[in-house]
C-alpha cells in the first residue's frame, strides 16, 4: 500500500524535526487515518514534509520502537497489522506497567490527591447515569492522568506512555465505543480505594481484572472482524 492520509502541504520547523514528524505520524496512525498495512518510506516522508532523510528515518524508527510499525526492507516501514497474539501480549504488558505506575504514584499521593480522584469517579458515575459519553471520557482521562502523574520513575513512565499509545490505536481499530458502564465506574472506585491504602496486592488484582476485561472486549471485536473478512 502507498502512503495515504498525509497532505503534501505539511511543513515542520528544523528544530526537533524528527520528534515533530513522529508526533504527526503517531496521531494519524492512532486515529486510523493511516491504516494498518500502509507502507512508509524515508523518501516519501522527506519529500512530503520538506525535510532531509535523517529526521524521516528517526521518526520511522520511533514508530517501530513503540510497535506501530514494522521494518520492511532496509529503510521502509509498514504500519503494523495486529494479530490476536500481539493484542493479548500488549494488554498483558499494560496491566503490569499500570500496576507499577499506579503503586509508585500512590506512595507520593496525599489527601488532596485522593479527594480529586474521588471527584473524577463521581463525575464518571454521573455521566453513566446521564448517558453522556463525552463527560465520561473527560472524567476518565483526568482520572488516569492524575493517578499516574506522581510516578517519579522515568523508565516506567516512558514504557507506560509507549504502551498507552499502542492501546489507543487498538481501541480506535476495534473498540469503536467507549467503555461507559456502571461496572467500569465500580472498578475505578475499587482501584482508587486500593490506591488510597497503598495496597500493592489489591492494586495488582484489581488493575489486572480491569485490563483483562478490556482485552477480552478488544479480542472479541478482532475475532468478529476477522471472521467476517473473506480470505483472499
PDB file of C-alpha atoms in Angstrom:
ATOM      1  CA  UNK A   1       0.000   0.000   0.000  1.00  0.00           C
ATOM      2  CA  UNK A   2       1.140   3.561  -0.602  1.00  0.00           C
ATOM      3  CA  UNK A   3       1.331   6.389   1.910  1.00  0.00           C
ATOM      4  CA  UNK A   4      -2.120   7.921   2.358  1.00  0.00           C
ATOM      5  CA  UNK A   5      -3.730  10.450   4.635  1.00  0.00           C
ATOM      6  CA  UNK A   6      -0.761  12.828   4.804  1.00  0.00           C
ATOM      7  CA  UNK A   7      -1.109  16.068   2.900  1.00  0.00           C
ATOM      8  CA  UNK A   8       1.859  17.445   0.963  1.00  0.00           C
ATOM      9  CA  UNK A   9       1.300  20.941   2.403  1.00  0.00           C
ATOM     10  CA  UNK A  10       2.640  19.966   5.844  1.00  0.00           C
ATOM     11  CA  UNK A  11       5.913  21.603   6.804  1.00  0.00           C
ATOM     12  CA  UNK A  12       7.890  21.271  10.010  1.00  0.00           C
ATOM     13  CA  UNK A  13      10.446  23.562  11.572  1.00  0.00           C
ATOM     14  CA  UNK A  14      14.022  22.434  11.605  1.00  0.00           C
ATOM     15  CA  UNK A  15      14.051  22.375  15.428  1.00  0.00           C
ATOM     16  CA  UNK A  16      13.360  18.831  16.698  1.00  0.00           C
ATOM     17  CA  UNK A  17      12.295  17.763  13.218  1.00  0.00           C
ATOM     18  CA  UNK A  18      12.172  14.068  13.976  1.00  0.00           C
ATOM     19  CA  UNK A  19      10.036  14.488  17.108  1.00  0.00           C
ATOM     20  CA  UNK A  20       7.595  16.781  15.304  1.00  0.00           C
ATOM     21  CA  UNK A  21       7.337  14.398  12.382  1.00  0.00           C
ATOM     22  CA  UNK A  22       6.865  11.447  14.716  1.00  0.00           C
ATOM     23  CA  UNK A  23       4.044  13.254  16.555  1.00  0.00           C
ATOM     24  CA  UNK A  24       2.241  13.903  13.265  1.00  0.00           C
ATOM     25  CA  UNK A  25       2.625  10.284  12.177  1.00  0.00           C
ATOM     26  CA  UNK A  26       1.606   8.917  15.577  1.00  0.00           C
ATOM     27  CA  UNK A  27      -1.592  10.985  15.593  1.00  0.00           C
ATOM     28  CA  UNK A  28      -2.518   9.840  12.109  1.00  0.00           C
ATOM     29  CA  UNK A  29      -1.828   6.174  12.866  1.00  0.00           C
ATOM     30  CA  UNK A  30      -3.605   6.158  16.246  1.00  0.00           C
ATOM     31  CA  UNK A  31      -6.639   7.934  14.779  1.00  0.00           C
ATOM     32  CA  UNK A  32      -6.830   5.353  11.979  1.00  0.00           C
ATOM     33  CA  UNK A  33      -6.142   7.909   9.262  1.00  0.00           C
ATOM     34  CA  UNK A  34      -3.119   5.849   8.220  1.00  0.00           C
ATOM     35  CA  UNK A  35      -4.353   2.270   8.073  1.00  0.00           C
ATOM     36  CA  UNK A  36      -2.581  -0.946   9.099  1.00  0.00           C
ATOM     37  CA  UNK A  37      -0.536  -2.277   6.218  1.00  0.00           C
ATOM     38  CA  UNK A  38       0.308   1.186   4.858  1.00  0.00           C
ATOM     39  CA  UNK A  39       3.914   1.349   3.703  1.00  0.00           C
ATOM     40  CA  UNK A  40       6.008   4.373   4.710  1.00  0.00           C
ATOM     41  CA  UNK A  41       9.348   5.226   3.151  1.00  0.00           C
ATOM     42  CA  UNK A  42      12.041   7.659   4.211  1.00  0.00           C
ATOM     43  CA  UNK A  43      11.991   9.225   0.759  1.00  0.00           C
ATOM     44  CA  UNK A  44       8.240   9.865   0.627  1.00  0.00           C
ATOM     45  CA  UNK A  45       8.157  11.349   4.130  1.00  0.00           C
ATOM     46  CA  UNK A  46      11.173  13.555   3.462  1.00  0.00           C
ATOM     47  CA  UNK A  47       9.600  14.848   0.240  1.00  0.00           C
ATOM     48  CA  UNK A  48       6.147  15.486   1.711  1.00  0.00           C
ATOM     49  CA  UNK A  49       7.450  17.310   4.786  1.00  0.00           C
ATOM     50  CA  UNK A  50      10.357  19.119   3.113  1.00  0.00           C
ATOM     51  CA  UNK A  51      12.973  17.601   5.402  1.00  0.00           C
ATOM     52  CA  UNK A  52      16.083  15.510   4.925  1.00  0.00           C
ATOM     53  CA  UNK A  53      16.021  11.745   5.209  1.00  0.00           C
ATOM     54  CA  UNK A  54      17.645  11.780   8.637  1.00  0.00           C
ATOM     55  CA  UNK A  55      14.624  13.081  10.625  1.00  0.00           C
ATOM     56  CA  UNK A  56      12.324  10.947   8.485  1.00  0.00           C
ATOM     57  CA  UNK A  57      14.423   7.895   9.349  1.00  0.00           C
ATOM     58  CA  UNK A  58      14.355   8.750  13.073  1.00  0.00           C
ATOM     59  CA  UNK A  59      10.573   9.278  13.063  1.00  0.00           C
ATOM     60  CA  UNK A  60      10.040   5.908  11.384  1.00  0.00           C
ATOM     61  CA  UNK A  61      12.379   4.256  13.892  1.00  0.00           C
ATOM     62  CA  UNK A  62      10.297   5.724  16.729  1.00  0.00           C
ATOM     63  CA  UNK A  63       7.099   4.354  15.158  1.00  0.00           C
ATOM     64  CA  UNK A  64       8.770   0.949  15.057  1.00  0.00           C
ATOM     65  CA  UNK A  65      10.014   1.304  18.654  1.00  0.00           C
ATOM     66  CA  UNK A  66       6.506   1.789  20.077  1.00  0.00           C
ATOM     67  CA  UNK A  67       5.150  -1.076  17.964  1.00  0.00           C
ATOM     68  CA  UNK A  68       3.059   0.920  15.500  1.00  0.00           C
ATOM     69  CA  UNK A  69       5.249  -0.044  12.548  1.00  0.00           C
ATOM     70  CA  UNK A  70       7.442  -2.900  11.392  1.00  0.00           C
ATOM     71  CA  UNK A  71      10.506  -2.820   9.179  1.00  0.00           C
ATOM     72  CA  UNK A  72      10.164  -3.862   5.552  1.00  0.00           C
ATOM     73  CA  UNK A  73      13.364  -3.841   3.547  1.00  0.00           C
ATOM     74  CA  UNK A  74      16.363  -1.773   4.573  1.00  0.00           C
ATOM     75  CA  UNK A  75      14.729   1.641   5.007  1.00  0.00           C
ATOM     76  CA  UNK A  76      10.968   1.382   4.806  1.00  0.00           C
ATOM     77  CA  UNK A  77       8.397   0.664   7.484  1.00  0.00           C
ATOM     78  CA  UNK A  78       4.857  -0.657   7.309  1.00  0.00           C
ATOM     79  CA  UNK A  79       2.109   0.179   9.779  1.00  0.00           C
ATOM     80  CA  UNK A  80       1.728  -2.953  11.869  1.00  0.00           C
ATOM     81  CA  UNK A  81      -1.172  -5.317  11.206  1.00  0.00           C
ATOM     82  CA  UNK A  82      -2.445  -6.519  14.607  1.00  0.00           C
ATOM     83  CA  UNK A  83      -2.657 -10.226  15.334  1.00  0.00           C
ATOM     84  CA  UNK A  84      -4.544 -11.909  18.160  1.00  0.00           C
ATOM     85  CA  UNK A  85      -1.313 -12.831  19.938  1.00  0.00           C
ATOM     86  CA  UNK A  86       0.034  -9.293  19.567  1.00  0.00           C
ATOM     87  CA  UNK A  87      -3.101  -7.791  21.124  1.00  0.00           C
ATOM     88  CA  UNK A  88      -3.094 -10.257  24.039  1.00  0.00           C
ATOM     89  CA  UNK A  89       0.587  -9.625  24.764  1.00  0.00           C
ATOM     90  CA  UNK A  90       0.191  -5.841  24.719  1.00  0.00           C
ATOM     91  CA  UNK A  91      -2.637  -5.986  27.239  1.00  0.00           C
ATOM     92  CA  UNK A  92      -0.555  -8.270  29.453  1.00  0.00           C
ATOM     93  CA  UNK A  93       2.221  -5.682  29.336  1.00  0.00           C
ATOM     94  CA  UNK A  94      -0.239  -2.874  30.020  1.00  0.00           C
ATOM     95  CA  UNK A  95      -1.599  -4.212  33.293  1.00  0.00           C
ATOM     96  CA  UNK A  96       1.905  -4.913  34.607  1.00  0.00           C
ATOM     97  CA  UNK A  97       3.076  -1.388  33.753  1.00  0.00           C
ATOM     98  CA  UNK A  98      -0.135   0.157  35.032  1.00  0.00           C
ATOM     99  CA  UNK A  99       0.220  -1.554  38.408  1.00  0.00           C
ATOM    100  CA  UNK A 100       3.772  -0.232  38.703  1.00  0.00           C
ATOM    101  CA  UNK A 101       2.894   3.327  37.739  1.00  0.00           C
ATOM    102  CA  UNK A 102      -0.178   3.445  39.951  1.00  0.00           C
ATOM    103  CA  UNK A 103       1.556   1.998  43.005  1.00  0.00           C
ATOM    104  CA  UNK A 104       4.565   4.319  42.713  1.00  0.00           C
ATOM    105  CA  UNK A 105       2.190   7.259  42.379  1.00  0.00           C
ATOM    106  CA  UNK A 106       0.190   6.116  45.425  1.00  0.00           C
ATOM    107  CA  UNK A 107       3.314   6.321  47.578  1.00  0.00           C
ATOM    108  CA  UNK A 108       3.560  10.055  46.875  1.00  0.00           C
ATOM    109  CA  UNK A 109      -0.152  10.910  46.846  1.00  0.00           C
ATOM    110  CA  UNK A 110      -1.835  12.762  49.684  1.00  0.00           C
ATOM    111  CA  UNK A 111      -5.358  13.506  50.854  1.00  0.00           C
ATOM    112  CA  UNK A 112      -5.880  16.281  48.285  1.00  0.00           C
ATOM    113  CA  UNK A 113      -4.982  13.854  45.507  1.00  0.00           C
ATOM    114  CA  UNK A 114      -7.426  11.281  46.875  1.00  0.00           C
ATOM    115  CA  UNK A 115     -10.216  13.853  47.017  1.00  0.00           C
ATOM    116  CA  UNK A 116      -9.548  14.933  43.436  1.00  0.00           C
ATOM    117  CA  UNK A 117      -9.604  11.330  42.214  1.00  0.00           C
ATOM    118  CA  UNK A 118     -12.878  10.665  44.034  1.00  0.00           C
ATOM    119  CA  UNK A 119     -14.317  13.681  42.258  1.00  0.00           C
ATOM    120  CA  UNK A 120     -13.430  12.164  38.887  1.00  0.00           C
ATOM    121  CA  UNK A 121     -15.017   8.831  39.829  1.00  0.00           C
ATOM    122  CA  UNK A 122     -18.170  10.706  40.848  1.00  0.00           C
ATOM    123  CA  UNK A 123     -18.192  12.525  37.513  1.00  0.00           C
ATOM    124  CA  UNK A 124     -17.896   9.203  35.696  1.00  0.00           C
ATOM    125  CA  UNK A 125     -20.831   7.823  37.675  1.00  0.00           C
ATOM    126  CA  UNK A 126     -22.977  10.863  36.887  1.00  0.00           C
ATOM    127  CA  UNK A 127     -22.022  10.649  33.222  1.00  0.00           C
ATOM    128  CA  UNK A 128     -23.119   6.997  33.102  1.00  0.00           C
ATOM    129  CA  UNK A 129     -26.486   7.896  34.603  1.00  0.00           C
ATOM    130  CA  UNK A 130     -26.855  10.772  32.145  1.00  0.00           C
ATOM    131  CA  UNK A 131     -25.648   8.607  29.240  1.00  0.00           C
ATOM    132  CA  UNK A 132     -23.104  11.288  28.375  1.00  0.00           C
ATOM    133  CA  UNK A 133     -20.016   9.666  26.774  1.00  0.00           C
ATOM    134  CA  UNK A 134     -18.156  12.971  26.345  1.00  0.00           C
ATOM    135  CA  UNK A 135     -18.348  13.792  30.054  1.00  0.00           C
ATOM    136  CA  UNK A 136     -17.406  10.235  30.921  1.00  0.00           C
ATOM    137  CA  UNK A 137     -14.384  10.267  28.611  1.00  0.00           C
ATOM    138  CA  UNK A 138     -13.218  13.608  30.016  1.00  0.00           C
ATOM    139  CA  UNK A 139     -13.512  12.422  33.630  1.00  0.00           C
ATOM    140  CA  UNK A 140     -11.796   9.124  32.836  1.00  0.00           C
ATOM    141  CA  UNK A 141      -8.898  10.912  31.128  1.00  0.00           C
ATOM    142  CA  UNK A 142      -8.457  13.179  34.180  1.00  0.00           C
ATOM    143  CA  UNK A 143      -8.585  10.160  36.494  1.00  0.00           C
ATOM    144  CA  UNK A 144      -5.789   8.342  34.669  1.00  0.00           C
ATOM    145  CA  UNK A 145      -3.698  11.454  34.251  1.00  0.00           C
ATOM    146  CA  UNK A 146      -3.895  12.081  37.992  1.00  0.00           C
ATOM    147  CA  UNK A 147      -3.367   8.500  39.106  1.00  0.00           C
ATOM    148  CA  UNK A 148      -0.172   8.242  37.037  1.00  0.00           C
ATOM    149  CA  UNK A 149       1.200  11.775  37.422  1.00  0.00           C
ATOM    150  CA  UNK A 150       3.075  11.168  40.655  1.00  0.00           C
ATOM    151  CA  UNK A 151       5.204   8.305  39.349  1.00  0.00           C
ATOM    152  CA  UNK A 152       8.769   9.578  39.517  1.00  0.00           C
ATOM    153  CA  UNK A 153      10.358   6.631  37.692  1.00  0.00           C
ATOM    154  CA  UNK A 154      11.114   7.925  34.201  1.00  0.00           C
ATOM    155  CA  UNK A 155      11.740   4.450  32.780  1.00  0.00           C
ATOM    156  CA  UNK A 156       8.370   3.154  33.972  1.00  0.00           C
ATOM    157  CA  UNK A 157       6.659   6.320  32.741  1.00  0.00           C
ATOM    158  CA  UNK A 158       8.161   6.100  29.247  1.00  0.00           C
ATOM    159  CA  UNK A 159       7.301   2.434  28.890  1.00  0.00           C
ATOM    160  CA  UNK A 160       3.783   3.210  30.069  1.00  0.00           C
ATOM    161  CA  UNK A 161       3.392   6.099  27.630  1.00  0.00           C
ATOM    162  CA  UNK A 162       4.512   3.913  24.717  1.00  0.00           C
ATOM    163  CA  UNK A 163       2.063   1.209  25.749  1.00  0.00           C
ATOM    164  CA  UNK A 164      -0.752   3.770  26.115  1.00  0.00           C
ATOM    165  CA  UNK A 165      -0.174   4.957  22.544  1.00  0.00           C
ATOM    166  CA  UNK A 166      -0.375   1.426  21.183  1.00  0.00           C
ATOM    167  CA  UNK A 167      -3.539   0.614  23.118  1.00  0.00           C
ATOM    168  CA  UNK A 168      -5.275   3.826  22.000  1.00  0.00           C
ATOM    169  CA  UNK A 169      -4.584   2.609  18.470  1.00  0.00           C
ATOM    170  CA  UNK A 170      -6.146  -0.797  19.189  1.00  0.00           C
ATOM    171  CA  UNK A 171      -9.185   0.893  20.703  1.00  0.00           C
ATOM    172  CA  UNK A 172      -9.580   3.017  17.563  1.00  0.00           C
ATOM    173  CA  UNK A 173      -9.400  -0.080  15.389  1.00  0.00           C
ATOM    174  CA  UNK A 174     -11.631  -2.397  17.430  1.00  0.00           C
ATOM    175  CA  UNK A 175     -13.364  -0.805  20.443  1.00  0.00           C
ATOM    176  CA  UNK A 176     -15.498   1.670  18.455  1.00  0.00           C
ATOM    177  CA  UNK A 177     -17.312   2.835  21.616  1.00  0.00           C
ATOM    178  CA  UNK A 178     -16.027   3.988  24.997  1.00  0.00           C
ATOM    179  CA  UNK A 179     -16.439   1.528  27.877  1.00  0.00           C
ATOM    180  CA  UNK A 180     -19.047   3.547  29.778  1.00  0.00           C
ATOM    181  CA  UNK A 181     -20.825   1.326  32.312  1.00  0.00           C
ATOM    182  CA  UNK A 182     -21.617   1.030  35.999  1.00  0.00           C
ATOM    183  CA  UNK A 183     -19.161  -1.875  36.126  1.00  0.00           C
ATOM    184  CA  UNK A 184     -16.354   0.334  34.806  1.00  0.00           C
ATOM    185  CA  UNK A 185     -17.161   3.015  37.390  1.00  0.00           C
ATOM    186  CA  UNK A 186     -17.164   0.404  40.163  1.00  0.00           C
ATOM    187  CA  UNK A 187     -13.772  -0.887  39.015  1.00  0.00           C
ATOM    188  CA  UNK A 188     -12.319   2.626  39.033  1.00  0.00           C
ATOM    189  CA  UNK A 189     -13.662   3.191  42.550  1.00  0.00           C
ATOM    190  CA  UNK A 190     -12.148  -0.074  43.802  1.00  0.00           C
ATOM    191  CA  UNK A 191      -8.786   0.759  42.244  1.00  0.00           C
ATOM    192  CA  UNK A 192      -8.911   4.161  43.926  1.00  0.00           C
ATOM    193  CA  UNK A 193      -9.620   2.558  47.317  1.00  0.00           C
ATOM    194  CA  UNK A 194      -6.545   0.342  46.932  1.00  0.00           C
ATOM    195  CA  UNK A 195      -4.563   3.373  45.745  1.00  0.00           C
ATOM    196  CA  UNK A 196      -5.522   5.277  48.897  1.00  0.00           C
ATOM    197  CA  UNK A 197      -4.399   2.325  51.039  1.00  0.00           C
ATOM    198  CA  UNK A 198      -1.170   1.931  49.029  1.00  0.00           C
ATOM    199  CA  UNK A 199      -2.075  -1.742  48.747  1.00  0.00           C
ATOM    200  CA  UNK A 200       0.132  -3.233  46.028  1.00  0.00           C
ATOM    201  CA  UNK A 201      -1.541  -6.653  46.151  1.00  0.00           C
ATOM    202  CA  UNK A 202      -5.038  -5.224  45.760  1.00  0.00           C
ATOM    203  CA  UNK A 203      -3.904  -2.858  43.008  1.00  0.00           C
ATOM    204  CA  UNK A 204      -2.375  -5.760  41.111  1.00  0.00           C
ATOM    205  CA  UNK A 205      -5.548  -7.857  41.369  1.00  0.00           C
ATOM    206  CA  UNK A 206      -7.961  -5.026  40.529  1.00  0.00           C
ATOM    207  CA  UNK A 207      -5.992  -3.456  37.692  1.00  0.00           C
ATOM    208  CA  UNK A 208      -5.338  -6.830  36.089  1.00  0.00           C
ATOM    209  CA  UNK A 209      -9.045  -7.713  36.197  1.00  0.00           C
ATOM    210  CA  UNK A 210      -9.974  -4.298  34.743  1.00  0.00           C
ATOM    211  CA  UNK A 211      -7.449  -4.555  31.913  1.00  0.00           C
ATOM    212  CA  UNK A 212      -8.275  -8.190  31.118  1.00  0.00           C
ATOM    213  CA  UNK A 213     -11.943  -7.282  30.721  1.00  0.00           C
ATOM    214  CA  UNK A 214     -10.953  -4.622  28.204  1.00  0.00           C
ATOM    215  CA  UNK A 215      -8.647  -7.091  26.471  1.00  0.00           C
ATOM    216  CA  UNK A 216     -11.442  -9.626  26.022  1.00  0.00           C
ATOM    217  CA  UNK A 217     -13.688  -6.959  24.517  1.00  0.00           C
ATOM    218  CA  UNK A 218     -10.996  -5.981  22.001  1.00  0.00           C
ATOM    219  CA  UNK A 219     -10.247  -9.632  21.165  1.00  0.00           C
ATOM    220  CA  UNK A 220     -13.958 -10.347  20.646  1.00  0.00           C
ATOM    221  CA  UNK A 221     -14.169  -7.475  18.159  1.00  0.00           C
ATOM    222  CA  UNK A 222     -10.937  -8.589  16.496  1.00  0.00           C
ATOM    223  CA  UNK A 223     -12.270 -12.139  16.107  1.00  0.00           C
ATOM    224  CA  UNK A 224     -15.607 -10.882  14.762  1.00  0.00           C
ATOM    225  CA  UNK A 225     -13.971  -8.646  12.173  1.00  0.00           C
ATOM    226  CA  UNK A 226     -11.605 -11.362  11.023  1.00  0.00           C
ATOM    227  CA  UNK A 227     -14.423 -13.911  10.807  1.00  0.00           C
ATOM    228  CA  UNK A 228     -16.397 -11.542   8.571  1.00  0.00           C
ATOM    229  CA  UNK A 229     -13.442 -10.738   6.316  1.00  0.00           C
ATOM    230  CA  UNK A 230     -13.241 -13.128   3.355  1.00  0.00           C
ATOM    231  CA  UNK A 231      -9.864 -14.715   2.787  1.00  0.00           C
ATOM    232  CA  UNK A 232      -8.116 -13.931  -0.487  1.00  0.00           C
TER     233      UNK A 232
END
